[in-house]
Amino acid sequence: MADVPASVVEGRSLGIFALGASLHHTLSFIKAQPLLFPKIEMSYSQSEPLSVPPMINLPANGIRLRFDATEQRLRLIEVTKFGKSPLVYKDQDIVSPSSTTGPTFKHVYQLFGPTTPGEYLPAQSGKEGEYSLSYPGISFSFPIRPGASFARADWASQVSVLSSSACGPARAMAIFHGESWPAARKVLYTSEMPFPRAPLPPGIRDGAPREIEAVHIHGECLVELQRKDAPSFWLTIGETTAQDLLAELGPPDTTHPKKKPTGPARPAGSGSRRPSAAAHNRPLEVGKGESSEEEEEAEWEEEEEEGTVVLDVETDLGTFWNYYGHGLDVLVGPPTFSTPRGPKPFNPDSGLPNMESLGAVADARNHPTVSQIKLHGNVPGSYQFQRHRRLRWTMEDVPAPDGEGAVDLDSEMKFAEIQRYLRGVYGGRYTSPEEERRLQLPMVLNRGWGESPSVSGSTELLGGWEDGGGKGRKGEEGKTFEVELYGFRGFVFEVLKTGDVSAVTIY
């Protein structure tokens, strides 16, 4: 990080890196500063990207960042090599700017003050042992060659040994959320994180829209955007207006008009262009076939339209509102139908939330309303990785296929399990087994002919790092970015080869 000092705040931050920040926010900032961060390595699991925590390594800066896999929030900031970046704590140097080694135990003890005994890991096979000195929110790791009685000595005696030549300069430093490193690492990736996903200065933060914690899908057309420090925002397809979005979510990061395809529609069973599934009050038809987006006129704009409803009429198709920081896109356009379809729960016995607080259903609207909403998973290794931050979702109170109770389906589940439940919900709405089979065939969308537009420059993806690392591979037949689209009434799922859901569109 050149000669710019990085301020250390225990339990909170190291320079611009703040605990709780989203992977999307952090990586976007790093990529925007190539002079400060000339090399970026991102490690993730190719087989289980939503189970194994991803990691960003900045070798030129001696910094490593660890995120949890489900929320993709920064959980641990590590300095793995001192001397790469100047570090200061309350305007005092942790290490001398000219030093290439870490701080001594004595300097750390004087700078941060007394603390309780740390952890000692004895030497193995003649190597040096390791001593971890822990404070609330920060810890230091020192190499040590103590005598045989060190582990049994009292704390005062251990401090004397650690302050002597038997203990070398610190090898690493860690910043975490918790009272001590031994306690914090037990719940490192699962504890509640009180900090924002997009750290902002106080003046800007006060006027910023509230963060969306998660999305709860209460059936067809009704979506609850849950916020931690504000009431939920209820979004109803066909009823929520553009003014509602501006008031609750703020202005979008970008907008672009929905384009009518210039060529044949993507295959859907019969191969012909299909009208809106909502217009015919039936499930969206998703048939089998393949397509490449290289032939599209504007790839970025078509990205948001995959798996969405296409109207076969010459009319205003609406505008996509892109909320990258929230993790969602919304299609806003003029009312298409005289009467909205209206919310419908997955489970007829569960009912819907109190609709009086959500506003009355209007028979006609003369202003733009929401017709679709797309929730992004930001799955590492997927084509759309790093365009939006990850937004978790649940489908509430979905009846079990065997009729025994109901469950909540969530964004971390494999699609095969989600599909099993939704087939039970929608199975009785098909006219014949043949129609059900045809409408459940996936459409294959292959993006493997080019690199992900969000991964470029000095960023290196290291897929399969839990198996020893190595550069990401394109996989069988080079189809790293292949996804399958599955449609149910009111929903389209984008499913990766791993079985994970990378995005879901609600219409």
Short mmCIF file of C-alpha atoms in Angstrom, two decimals:
data_model
loop_
_atom_site.label_atom_id
_atom_site.label_comp_id
_atom_site.label_asym_id
_atom_site.label_seq_id
_atom_site.Cartn_x
_atom_site.Cartn_y
_atom_site.Cartn_z
CA MET A 1 0.00 0.00 0.00
CA ALA A 2 2.88 2.26 -0.90
CA ASP A 3 3.77 4.62 1.96
CA VAL A 4 0.21 5.37 3.08
CA PRO A 5 -0.10 4.41 6.78
CA ALA A 6 -2.98 2.07 7.58
CA SER A 7 -4.71 2.88 10.85
CA VAL A 8 -5.41 -0.12 13.09
CA VAL A 9 -8.67 -0.10 15.06
CA GLU A 10 -9.01 -3.23 17.17
CA GLY A 11 -12.22 -5.12 16.55
CA ARG A 12 -13.10 -2.89 13.62
CA SER A 13 -10.72 -2.09 10.78
CA LEU A 14 -7.32 -1.91 9.14
CA GLY A 15 -7.10 1.16 6.96
CA ILE A 16 -9.93 0.99 4.42
CA PHE A 17 -10.78 -2.63 5.27
CA ALA A 18 -13.62 -2.81 7.79
CA LEU A 19 -15.12 -5.89 9.42
CA GLY A 20 -18.64 -6.59 8.21
CA ALA A 21 -18.05 -5.11 4.76
CA SER A 22 -19.46 -7.17 1.92
CA LEU A 23 -17.23 -9.08 -0.47
CA HIS A 24 -18.72 -7.03 -3.31
CA HIS A 25 -17.89 -3.71 -1.62
CA THR A 26 -14.39 -4.77 -0.59
CA LEU A 27 -13.32 -6.30 -3.89
CA SER A 28 -14.78 -3.39 -5.87
CA PHE A 29 -12.68 -0.94 -3.86
CA ILE A 30 -9.52 -3.02 -4.22
CA LYS A 31 -9.94 -3.35 -7.98
CA ALA A 32 -10.44 0.42 -8.28
CA GLN A 33 -6.99 1.03 -6.71
CA PRO A 34 -4.49 -0.87 -8.91
CA LEU A 35 -1.54 1.25 -7.77
CA LEU A 36 -2.21 0.46 -4.11
CA PHE A 37 -3.14 -3.18 -4.74
CA PRO A 38 -1.16 -4.40 -7.78
CA LYS A 39 -1.96 -8.08 -7.28
CA ILE A 40 -5.19 -9.70 -6.10
CA GLU A 41 -5.73 -13.39 -5.43
CA MET A 42 -9.19 -14.67 -4.60
CA SER A 43 -9.63 -18.21 -3.33
CA TYR A 44 -12.92 -20.09 -3.24
CA SER A 45 -14.29 -23.60 -3.54
CA GLN A 46 -15.31 -24.65 -7.03
CA SER A 47 -17.50 -27.48 -5.76
CA GLU A 48 -19.09 -25.77 -2.72
CA PRO A 49 -18.88 -22.00 -3.26
CA LEU A 50 -21.67 -21.30 -0.74
CA SER A 51 -20.23 -23.50 2.01
CA VAL A 52 -16.47 -22.83 2.01
CA PRO A 53 -15.49 -19.28 3.09
CA PRO A 54 -13.86 -17.26 0.28
CA MET A 55 -10.61 -15.40 0.85
CA ILE A 56 -8.80 -12.44 -0.74
CA ASN A 57 -5.01 -12.39 -0.56
CA LEU A 58 -3.04 -9.22 -1.32
CA PRO A 59 0.55 -10.52 -1.51
CA ALA A 60 2.11 -7.18 -2.41
CA ASN A 61 0.54 -5.65 0.70
CA GLY A 62 0.99 -8.54 3.13
CA ILE A 63 -2.76 -8.61 3.86
CA ARG A 64 -5.31 -11.43 3.80
CA LEU A 65 -9.09 -11.01 4.10
CA ARG A 66 -11.49 -13.82 5.06
CA PHE A 67 -15.25 -13.72 4.43
CA ASP A 68 -18.06 -16.03 5.49
CA ALA A 69 -19.61 -18.03 2.67
CA THR A 70 -23.32 -17.41 3.24
CA GLU A 71 -23.46 -13.64 3.77
CA GLN A 72 -20.06 -12.87 2.19
CA ARG A 73 -19.09 -10.41 4.92
CA LEU A 74 -15.55 -9.65 6.06
CA ARG A 75 -14.88 -11.62 9.23
CA LEU A 76 -11.10 -11.58 9.65
CA ILE A 77 -8.36 -9.14 8.61
CA GLU A 78 -4.84 -10.58 8.76
CA VAL A 79 -1.44 -9.00 8.32
CA THR A 80 0.63 -11.94 7.09
CA LYS A 81 3.84 -10.06 6.33
CA PHE A 82 4.95 -6.95 8.17
CA GLY A 83 6.96 -4.29 6.34
CA LYS A 84 4.71 -4.28 3.27
CA SER A 85 2.36 -1.61 4.64
CA PRO A 86 3.00 0.99 7.38
CA LEU A 87 0.72 0.34 10.38
CA VAL A 88 -0.23 2.88 13.04
CA TYR A 89 -2.26 2.56 16.21
CA LYS A 90 -3.54 5.78 17.80
CA ASP A 91 -0.92 7.78 15.89
CA GLN A 92 1.91 5.50 17.02
CA ASP A 93 3.82 3.17 14.73
CA ILE A 94 3.20 -0.51 15.32
CA VAL A 95 6.41 -1.14 13.39
CA SER A 96 9.00 1.33 12.20
CA PRO A 97 8.36 2.46 8.60
CA SER A 98 11.83 1.23 7.65
CA SER A 99 11.46 -2.14 9.39
CA THR A 100 10.92 -5.36 7.44
CA THR A 101 9.97 -7.38 10.51
CA GLY A 102 7.02 -7.31 12.86
CA PRO A 103 6.79 -5.61 16.26
CA THR A 104 8.39 -7.17 19.30
CA PHE A 105 6.35 -8.55 22.16
CA LYS A 106 7.63 -5.78 24.41
CA HIS A 107 6.53 -3.06 21.97
CA VAL A 108 3.06 -4.58 21.55
CA TYR A 109 2.66 -4.94 25.31
CA GLN A 110 3.61 -1.29 25.84
CA LEU A 111 1.43 -0.05 22.98
CA PHE A 112 -1.77 -2.00 23.74
CA GLY A 113 -1.31 -2.45 27.48
CA PRO A 114 -1.52 -5.45 29.82
CA THR A 115 -3.80 -8.34 28.95
CA THR A 116 -4.62 -11.86 30.08
CA PRO A 117 -2.43 -14.88 29.24
CA GLY A 118 -2.50 -15.94 25.61
CA GLU A 119 -2.19 -19.29 23.86
CA TYR A 120 1.02 -21.27 23.58
CA LEU A 121 1.50 -23.92 20.90
CA PRO A 122 4.63 -25.98 21.71
CA ALA A 123 7.26 -26.60 19.07
CA GLN A 124 6.80 -29.62 16.82
CA SER A 125 9.77 -31.68 15.57
CA GLY A 126 12.35 -29.20 16.78
CA LYS A 127 10.68 -26.18 15.17
CA GLU A 128 9.78 -22.96 16.92
CA GLY A 129 6.69 -22.79 19.06
CA GLU A 130 4.05 -20.10 18.66
CA TYR A 131 2.54 -17.71 21.16
CA SER A 132 -0.68 -15.83 20.44
CA LEU A 133 -1.15 -12.64 22.45
CA SER A 134 -4.79 -11.61 22.37
CA TYR A 135 -6.65 -8.38 23.12
CA PRO A 136 -10.32 -7.60 22.46
CA GLY A 137 -10.56 -7.43 18.68
CA ILE A 138 -6.87 -7.96 17.88
CA SER A 139 -4.14 -10.57 18.34
CA PHE A 140 -0.46 -11.03 17.51
CA SER A 141 1.42 -14.24 16.79
CA PHE A 142 5.05 -14.60 17.93
CA PRO A 143 7.62 -17.37 17.28
CA ILE A 144 9.19 -18.57 20.50
CA ARG A 145 11.84 -21.03 21.71
CA PRO A 146 11.19 -21.18 25.47
CA GLY A 147 12.46 -23.57 28.05
CA ALA A 148 10.66 -26.76 29.02
CA SER A 149 8.97 -25.09 32.01
CA PHE A 150 7.42 -22.22 30.02
CA ALA A 151 3.98 -23.78 29.66
CA ARG A 152 3.71 -24.31 33.43
CA ALA A 153 5.01 -20.86 34.44
CA ASP A 154 2.76 -18.11 35.77
CA TRP A 155 1.81 -15.16 33.58
CA ALA A 156 4.45 -12.80 34.99
CA SER A 157 7.19 -15.33 34.27
CA GLN A 158 5.88 -15.91 30.76
CA VAL A 159 5.91 -12.16 30.07
CA SER A 160 9.59 -12.07 31.06
CA VAL A 161 10.42 -14.88 28.63
CA LEU A 162 8.34 -13.32 25.85
CA SER A 163 10.17 -10.02 26.35
CA SER A 164 13.55 -11.73 25.99
CA SER A 165 15.53 -12.90 22.98
CA ALA A 166 13.74 -16.26 23.19
CA CYS A 167 10.77 -14.62 21.45
CA GLY A 168 11.10 -13.26 17.92
CA PRO A 169 9.20 -10.36 16.28
CA ALA A 170 5.53 -10.91 15.50
CA ARG A 171 4.82 -12.98 12.40
CA ALA A 172 1.19 -12.04 11.97
CA MET A 173 -1.60 -9.82 13.27
CA ALA A 174 -5.34 -10.49 13.17
CA ILE A 175 -8.30 -8.13 13.58
CA PHE A 176 -11.63 -9.75 14.48
CA HIS A 177 -14.93 -9.10 16.23
CA GLY A 178 -14.86 -10.55 19.75
CA GLU A 179 -13.34 -10.37 23.22
CA SER A 180 -10.42 -12.68 22.46
CA TRP A 181 -9.06 -14.68 19.56
CA PRO A 182 -9.73 -18.10 21.17
CA ALA A 183 -13.37 -17.15 21.75
CA ALA A 184 -13.86 -15.37 18.41
CA ARG A 185 -12.55 -18.13 16.17
CA LYS A 186 -15.18 -20.58 17.46
CA VAL A 187 -17.94 -18.43 15.94
CA LEU A 188 -15.85 -16.53 13.40
CA TYR A 189 -18.13 -17.18 10.42
CA THR A 190 -21.46 -17.51 12.23
CA SER A 191 -21.68 -14.72 14.82
CA GLU A 192 -23.92 -11.72 14.19
CA MET A 193 -22.00 -8.87 12.59
CA PRO A 194 -23.14 -5.43 13.86
CA PHE A 195 -21.25 -3.40 11.26
CA PRO A 196 -22.55 -2.20 7.86
CA ARG A 197 -21.91 -4.03 4.59
CA ALA A 198 -20.84 -0.81 2.89
CA PRO A 199 -18.89 1.33 5.38
CA LEU A 200 -19.52 5.02 4.72
CA PRO A 201 -18.43 8.28 6.40
CA PRO A 202 -20.95 9.47 9.04
CA GLY A 203 -22.25 12.38 6.96
CA ILE A 204 -22.97 10.18 3.96
CA ARG A 205 -24.21 7.21 6.00
CA ASP A 206 -26.92 9.28 7.70
CA GLY A 207 -28.68 9.93 4.40
CA ALA A 208 -28.09 6.54 2.80
CA PRO A 209 -30.92 4.01 2.34
CA ARG A 210 -31.17 1.28 4.98
CA GLU A 211 -29.38 -1.96 4.18
CA ILE A 212 -31.43 -4.96 3.17
CA GLU A 213 -30.59 -7.85 5.48
CA ALA A 214 -32.54 -10.55 3.66
CA VAL A 215 -35.54 -11.11 1.41
CA HIS A 216 -38.57 -13.17 2.44
CA ILE A 217 -40.72 -14.42 -0.44
CA HIS A 218 -44.26 -14.97 0.87
CA GLY A 219 -45.60 -16.66 -2.23
CA GLU A 220 -46.38 -15.35 -5.68
CA CYS A 221 -45.95 -11.60 -6.20
CA LEU A 222 -45.29 -10.65 -2.55
CA VAL A 223 -41.74 -9.96 -1.37
CA GLU A 224 -40.59 -8.64 2.01
CA LEU A 225 -37.28 -6.76 2.11
CA GLN A 226 -36.10 -7.13 5.71
CA ARG A 227 -34.02 -4.33 7.23
CA LYS A 228 -32.23 -4.41 10.58
CA ASP A 229 -32.83 -0.85 11.76
CA ALA A 230 -36.03 0.00 9.89
CA PRO A 231 -39.40 -1.62 9.17
CA SER A 232 -39.55 -4.12 6.33
CA PHE A 233 -40.33 -2.84 2.85
CA TRP A 234 -43.11 -4.90 1.26
CA LEU A 235 -42.89 -5.12 -2.53
CA THR A 236 -45.88 -6.40 -4.49
CA ILE A 237 -45.44 -7.26 -8.15
CA GLY A 238 -47.78 -5.14 -10.27
CA GLU A 239 -48.60 -2.74 -7.43
CA THR A 240 -45.44 -1.27 -5.90
CA THR A 241 -44.63 1.98 -7.69
CA ALA A 242 -41.42 3.65 -8.79
CA GLN A 243 -42.03 6.28 -6.12
CA ASP A 244 -42.12 3.54 -3.50
CA LEU A 245 -38.74 2.27 -4.66
CA LEU A 246 -37.19 5.73 -4.54
CA ALA A 247 -38.53 6.36 -1.06
CA GLU A 248 -37.44 3.01 0.40
CA LEU A 249 -34.33 1.98 -1.59
CA GLY A 250 -33.12 5.31 -2.91
CA PRO A 251 -32.18 6.00 -6.53
CA PRO A 252 -30.76 3.03 -8.46
CA ASP A 253 -27.04 2.80 -9.20
CA THR A 254 -27.77 2.52 -12.92
CA THR A 255 -30.78 2.12 -15.19
CA HIS A 256 -31.26 0.82 -18.71
CA PRO A 257 -34.31 0.12 -20.85
CA LYS A 258 -35.49 -3.42 -21.34
CA LYS A 259 -34.90 -4.28 -24.97
CA LYS A 260 -37.06 -6.41 -27.14
CA PRO A 261 -34.93 -9.23 -28.60
CA THR A 262 -33.93 -8.63 -32.21
CA GLY A 263 -33.58 -12.34 -33.01
CA PRO A 264 -35.51 -15.48 -32.11
CA ALA A 265 -36.37 -15.96 -28.48
CA ARG A 266 -34.45 -18.52 -26.50
CA PRO A 267 -35.85 -22.01 -27.05
CA ALA A 268 -38.94 -22.86 -25.02
CA GLY A 269 -40.17 -26.28 -25.95
CA SER A 270 -41.70 -25.46 -29.31
CA GLY A 271 -38.92 -23.03 -30.18
CA SER A 272 -41.26 -20.09 -30.82
CA ARG A 273 -41.28 -16.78 -29.04
CA ARG A 274 -43.56 -16.96 -26.04
CA PRO A 275 -45.90 -14.36 -24.60
CA SER A 276 -45.90 -13.35 -20.98
CA ALA A 277 -46.59 -16.21 -18.61
CA ALA A 278 -48.28 -13.75 -16.31
CA ALA A 279 -50.62 -12.66 -19.10
CA HIS A 280 -51.92 -16.21 -19.48
CA ASN A 281 -51.91 -16.83 -15.73
CA ARG A 282 -49.78 -19.95 -16.07
CA PRO A 283 -46.22 -21.10 -15.31
CA LEU A 284 -43.38 -19.62 -17.33
CA GLU A 285 -42.39 -22.03 -20.09
CA VAL A 286 -38.73 -22.89 -19.95
CA GLY A 287 -37.72 -25.43 -22.55
CA LYS A 288 -34.50 -27.14 -23.46
CA GLY A 289 -31.90 -25.57 -25.69
CA GLU A 290 -28.64 -23.60 -25.73
CA SER A 291 -27.77 -20.01 -26.54
CA SER A 292 -24.71 -17.78 -26.49
CA GLU A 293 -24.85 -14.12 -25.49
CA GLU A 294 -21.99 -13.21 -27.82
CA GLU A 295 -24.58 -12.49 -30.47
CA GLU A 296 -26.51 -10.05 -28.30
CA GLU A 297 -26.23 -6.37 -29.18
CA ALA A 298 -25.70 -5.22 -25.59
CA GLU A 299 -24.47 -8.01 -23.34
CA TRP A 300 -24.71 -6.02 -20.11
CA GLU A 301 -28.35 -5.15 -20.68
CA GLU A 302 -29.28 -8.65 -21.79
CA GLU A 303 -27.71 -10.00 -18.59
CA GLU A 304 -30.59 -8.62 -16.57
CA GLU A 305 -33.18 -10.03 -18.97
CA GLU A 306 -32.23 -13.71 -18.88
CA GLY A 307 -35.01 -15.80 -17.48
CA THR A 308 -37.44 -12.89 -17.40
CA VAL A 309 -40.85 -12.53 -19.02
CA VAL A 310 -40.81 -11.22 -22.60
CA LEU A 311 -43.87 -9.52 -24.13
CA ASP A 312 -44.38 -10.17 -27.84
CA VAL A 313 -45.80 -6.73 -28.58
CA GLU A 314 -44.38 -3.43 -29.76
CA THR A 315 -44.66 -1.51 -26.53
CA ASP A 316 -42.70 0.02 -23.68
CA LEU A 317 -41.06 -2.93 -21.94
CA GLY A 318 -39.97 -0.89 -18.95
CA THR A 319 -36.64 0.01 -17.40
CA PHE A 320 -34.29 -2.04 -15.25
CA TRP A 321 -33.28 -0.36 -12.01
CA ASN A 322 -29.97 -1.85 -10.88
CA TYR A 323 -29.17 -1.78 -7.16
CA TYR A 324 -25.70 -3.32 -7.01
CA GLY A 325 -25.16 -2.47 -3.34
CA HIS A 326 -28.50 -4.02 -2.35
CA GLY A 327 -27.99 -7.11 -4.51
CA LEU A 328 -31.09 -6.81 -6.68
CA ASP A 329 -32.51 -5.49 -9.94
CA VAL A 330 -36.07 -4.27 -10.44
CA LEU A 331 -37.96 -3.98 -13.72
CA VAL A 332 -40.18 -0.90 -13.62
CA GLY A 333 -42.67 -0.17 -16.37
CA PRO A 334 -46.20 0.87 -17.26
CA PRO A 335 -49.08 -1.36 -16.12
CA THR A 336 -49.62 -4.18 -18.62
CA PHE A 337 -52.75 -5.78 -17.22
CA SER A 338 -55.93 -4.11 -16.03
CA THR A 339 -55.98 -6.19 -12.87
CA PRO A 340 -52.82 -7.25 -11.01
CA ARG A 341 -52.45 -10.98 -10.41
CA GLY A 342 -52.22 -10.35 -6.69
CA PRO A 343 -50.23 -12.12 -3.97
CA LYS A 344 -50.78 -15.82 -3.39
CA PRO A 345 -49.09 -17.83 -0.61
CA PHE A 346 -47.24 -21.09 -1.22
CA ASN A 347 -49.29 -22.70 1.52
CA PRO A 348 -53.07 -22.00 1.31
CA ASP A 349 -53.37 -22.74 5.02
CA SER A 350 -50.79 -20.13 6.06
CA GLY A 351 -52.44 -17.06 4.57
CA LEU A 352 -50.67 -13.76 3.90
CA PRO A 353 -49.43 -10.97 6.18
CA ASN A 354 -51.80 -8.15 7.08
CA MET A 355 -52.47 -6.66 3.65
CA GLU A 356 -54.04 -3.47 5.03
CA SER A 357 -50.58 -2.17 5.88
CA LEU A 358 -49.36 -2.90 2.35
CA GLY A 359 -51.90 -0.74 0.54
CA ALA A 360 -55.06 -1.59 -1.36
CA VAL A 361 -55.00 -3.40 -4.70
CA ALA A 362 -55.86 -1.01 -7.54
CA ASP A 363 -57.73 -2.12 -10.66
CA ALA A 364 -55.67 0.19 -12.87
CA ARG A 365 -52.50 2.21 -12.50
CA ASN A 366 -51.45 5.25 -14.46
CA HIS A 367 -47.87 5.30 -13.20
CA PRO A 368 -44.88 2.92 -13.45
CA THR A 369 -45.03 -0.17 -11.27
CA VAL A 370 -42.73 -3.08 -10.49
CA SER A 371 -43.19 -6.06 -12.81
CA GLN A 372 -40.12 -8.14 -11.92
CA ILE A 373 -37.44 -8.32 -9.24
CA LYS A 374 -34.20 -10.26 -9.53
CA LEU A 375 -32.21 -11.33 -6.45
CA HIS A 376 -28.50 -11.97 -6.98
CA GLY A 377 -26.39 -14.58 -5.18
CA ASN A 378 -22.93 -13.31 -6.23
CA VAL A 379 -21.66 -16.89 -6.30
CA PRO A 380 -17.86 -17.07 -6.74
CA GLY A 381 -16.98 -18.56 -10.10
CA SER A 382 -20.27 -17.60 -11.76
CA TYR A 383 -20.44 -15.29 -14.75
CA GLN A 384 -22.23 -12.54 -12.83
CA PHE A 385 -19.88 -12.68 -9.85
CA GLN A 386 -19.00 -9.25 -8.43
CA ARG A 387 -21.70 -7.30 -10.27
CA HIS A 388 -23.98 -7.24 -7.21
CA ARG A 389 -23.44 -7.99 -3.57
CA ARG A 390 -24.95 -11.22 -2.28
CA LEU A 391 -28.56 -10.96 -1.12
CA ARG A 392 -29.91 -13.92 0.82
CA TRP A 393 -33.54 -15.00 0.47
CA THR A 394 -36.07 -17.46 1.84
CA MET A 395 -39.30 -18.80 0.39
CA GLU A 396 -41.61 -18.85 3.39
CA ASP A 397 -43.83 -21.68 4.56
CA VAL A 398 -43.59 -23.99 1.54
CA PRO A 399 -45.62 -27.21 2.02
CA ALA A 400 -43.61 -30.43 2.21
CA PRO A 401 -44.14 -32.86 -0.70
CA ASP A 402 -45.38 -35.55 1.68
CA GLY A 403 -47.95 -33.20 3.17
CA GLU A 404 -46.25 -33.20 6.57
CA GLY A 405 -45.94 -29.57 7.59
CA ALA A 406 -44.09 -26.80 5.78
CA VAL A 407 -40.52 -25.50 5.57
CA ASP A 408 -38.67 -22.36 4.55
CA LEU A 409 -36.51 -22.79 1.45
CA ASP A 410 -33.40 -20.61 1.35
CA SER A 411 -30.70 -19.31 -0.96
CA GLU A 412 -28.06 -21.72 0.39
CA MET A 413 -30.03 -24.86 -0.49
CA LYS A 414 -29.20 -26.90 -3.58
CA PHE A 415 -31.75 -26.36 -6.32
CA ALA A 416 -32.62 -30.06 -6.46
CA GLU A 417 -34.11 -29.75 -2.97
CA ILE A 418 -35.89 -26.49 -3.80
CA GLN A 419 -37.29 -28.07 -6.96
CA ARG A 420 -38.62 -31.06 -5.03
CA TYR A 421 -40.74 -28.79 -2.83
CA LEU A 422 -41.94 -26.49 -5.60
CA ARG A 423 -43.00 -29.41 -7.77
CA GLY A 424 -45.23 -30.44 -4.91
CA VAL A 425 -46.72 -26.94 -4.77
CA TYR A 426 -47.33 -26.54 -8.50
CA GLY A 427 -47.77 -30.16 -9.59
CA GLY A 428 -51.57 -30.02 -9.49
CA ARG A 429 -51.76 -26.96 -11.74
CA TYR A 430 -50.66 -28.70 -14.95
CA THR A 431 -53.22 -30.07 -17.41
CA SER A 432 -51.30 -33.32 -17.95
CA PRO A 433 -48.10 -35.14 -16.94
CA GLU A 434 -46.70 -34.31 -20.38
CA GLU A 435 -47.22 -30.58 -19.84
CA GLU A 436 -45.58 -30.82 -16.43
CA ARG A 437 -42.59 -32.68 -17.89
CA ARG A 438 -42.22 -30.23 -20.78
CA LEU A 439 -42.45 -27.13 -18.63
CA GLN A 440 -39.91 -28.44 -16.14
CA LEU A 441 -37.18 -29.01 -18.73
CA PRO A 442 -34.38 -26.49 -18.13
CA MET A 443 -33.04 -24.09 -20.70
CA VAL A 444 -29.24 -24.09 -20.94
CA LEU A 445 -27.51 -20.74 -21.13
CA ASN A 446 -23.81 -21.04 -21.93
CA ARG A 447 -21.51 -18.11 -21.28
CA GLY A 448 -18.30 -20.11 -21.56
CA TRP A 449 -17.06 -18.41 -24.76
CA GLY A 450 -15.61 -15.46 -22.88
CA GLU A 451 -14.25 -14.51 -19.50
CA SER A 452 -16.44 -13.02 -16.84
CA PRO A 453 -16.55 -9.26 -17.38
CA SER A 454 -16.26 -8.72 -13.64
CA VAL A 455 -12.97 -10.58 -13.30
CA SER A 456 -10.15 -8.80 -15.05
CA GLY A 457 -6.89 -6.97 -14.64
CA SER A 458 -4.77 -8.16 -11.73
CA THR A 459 -7.45 -10.36 -10.19
CA GLU A 460 -6.61 -14.06 -10.11
CA LEU A 461 -9.28 -16.58 -9.14
CA LEU A 462 -7.96 -19.64 -7.36
CA GLY A 463 -10.79 -22.17 -7.52
CA GLY A 464 -10.54 -25.37 -5.52
CA TRP A 465 -8.15 -23.86 -2.98
CA GLU A 466 -9.34 -26.23 -0.28
CA ASP A 467 -7.83 -29.01 -2.40
CA GLY A 468 -4.46 -27.36 -2.72
CA GLY A 469 -5.15 -24.28 -4.80
CA GLY A 470 -4.29 -23.60 -8.39
CA LYS A 471 -5.78 -21.40 -11.06
CA GLY A 472 -9.46 -21.75 -11.83
CA ARG A 473 -10.17 -24.30 -14.53
CA LYS A 474 -12.85 -24.05 -17.17
CA GLY A 475 -14.00 -27.53 -16.33
CA GLU A 476 -15.54 -30.13 -18.58
CA GLU A 477 -15.89 -28.86 -22.15
CA GLY A 478 -14.94 -25.36 -21.00
CA LYS A 479 -18.41 -24.61 -19.61
CA THR A 480 -17.42 -22.77 -16.47
CA PHE A 481 -20.19 -20.19 -16.92
CA GLU A 482 -22.99 -22.52 -17.98
CA VAL A 483 -26.27 -22.09 -16.13
CA GLU A 484 -29.66 -23.74 -16.44
CA LEU A 485 -32.90 -21.79 -16.20
CA TYR A 486 -35.84 -23.43 -14.41
CA GLY A 487 -39.29 -21.86 -14.36
CA PHE A 488 -42.21 -22.12 -11.97
CA ARG A 489 -45.28 -19.93 -11.80
CA GLY A 490 -43.92 -16.48 -10.95
CA PHE A 491 -40.29 -17.59 -10.57
CA VAL A 492 -37.21 -18.27 -12.68
CA PHE A 493 -34.12 -19.85 -11.09
CA GLU A 494 -30.61 -19.60 -12.53
CA VAL A 495 -28.78 -22.76 -11.46
CA LEU A 496 -25.03 -23.40 -11.70
CA LYS A 497 -23.37 -26.72 -12.49
CA THR A 498 -22.70 -27.11 -8.75
CA GLY A 499 -26.47 -27.12 -8.13
CA ASP A 500 -26.35 -23.72 -6.41
CA VAL A 501 -28.83 -20.97 -7.27
CA SER A 502 -26.99 -17.93 -8.63
CA ALA A 503 -30.11 -15.77 -9.04
CA VAL A 504 -33.88 -15.92 -8.80
CA THR A 505 -36.32 -13.72 -10.72
CA ILE A 506 -39.79 -13.05 -9.29
CA TYR A 507 -42.49 -11.78 -11.64
#
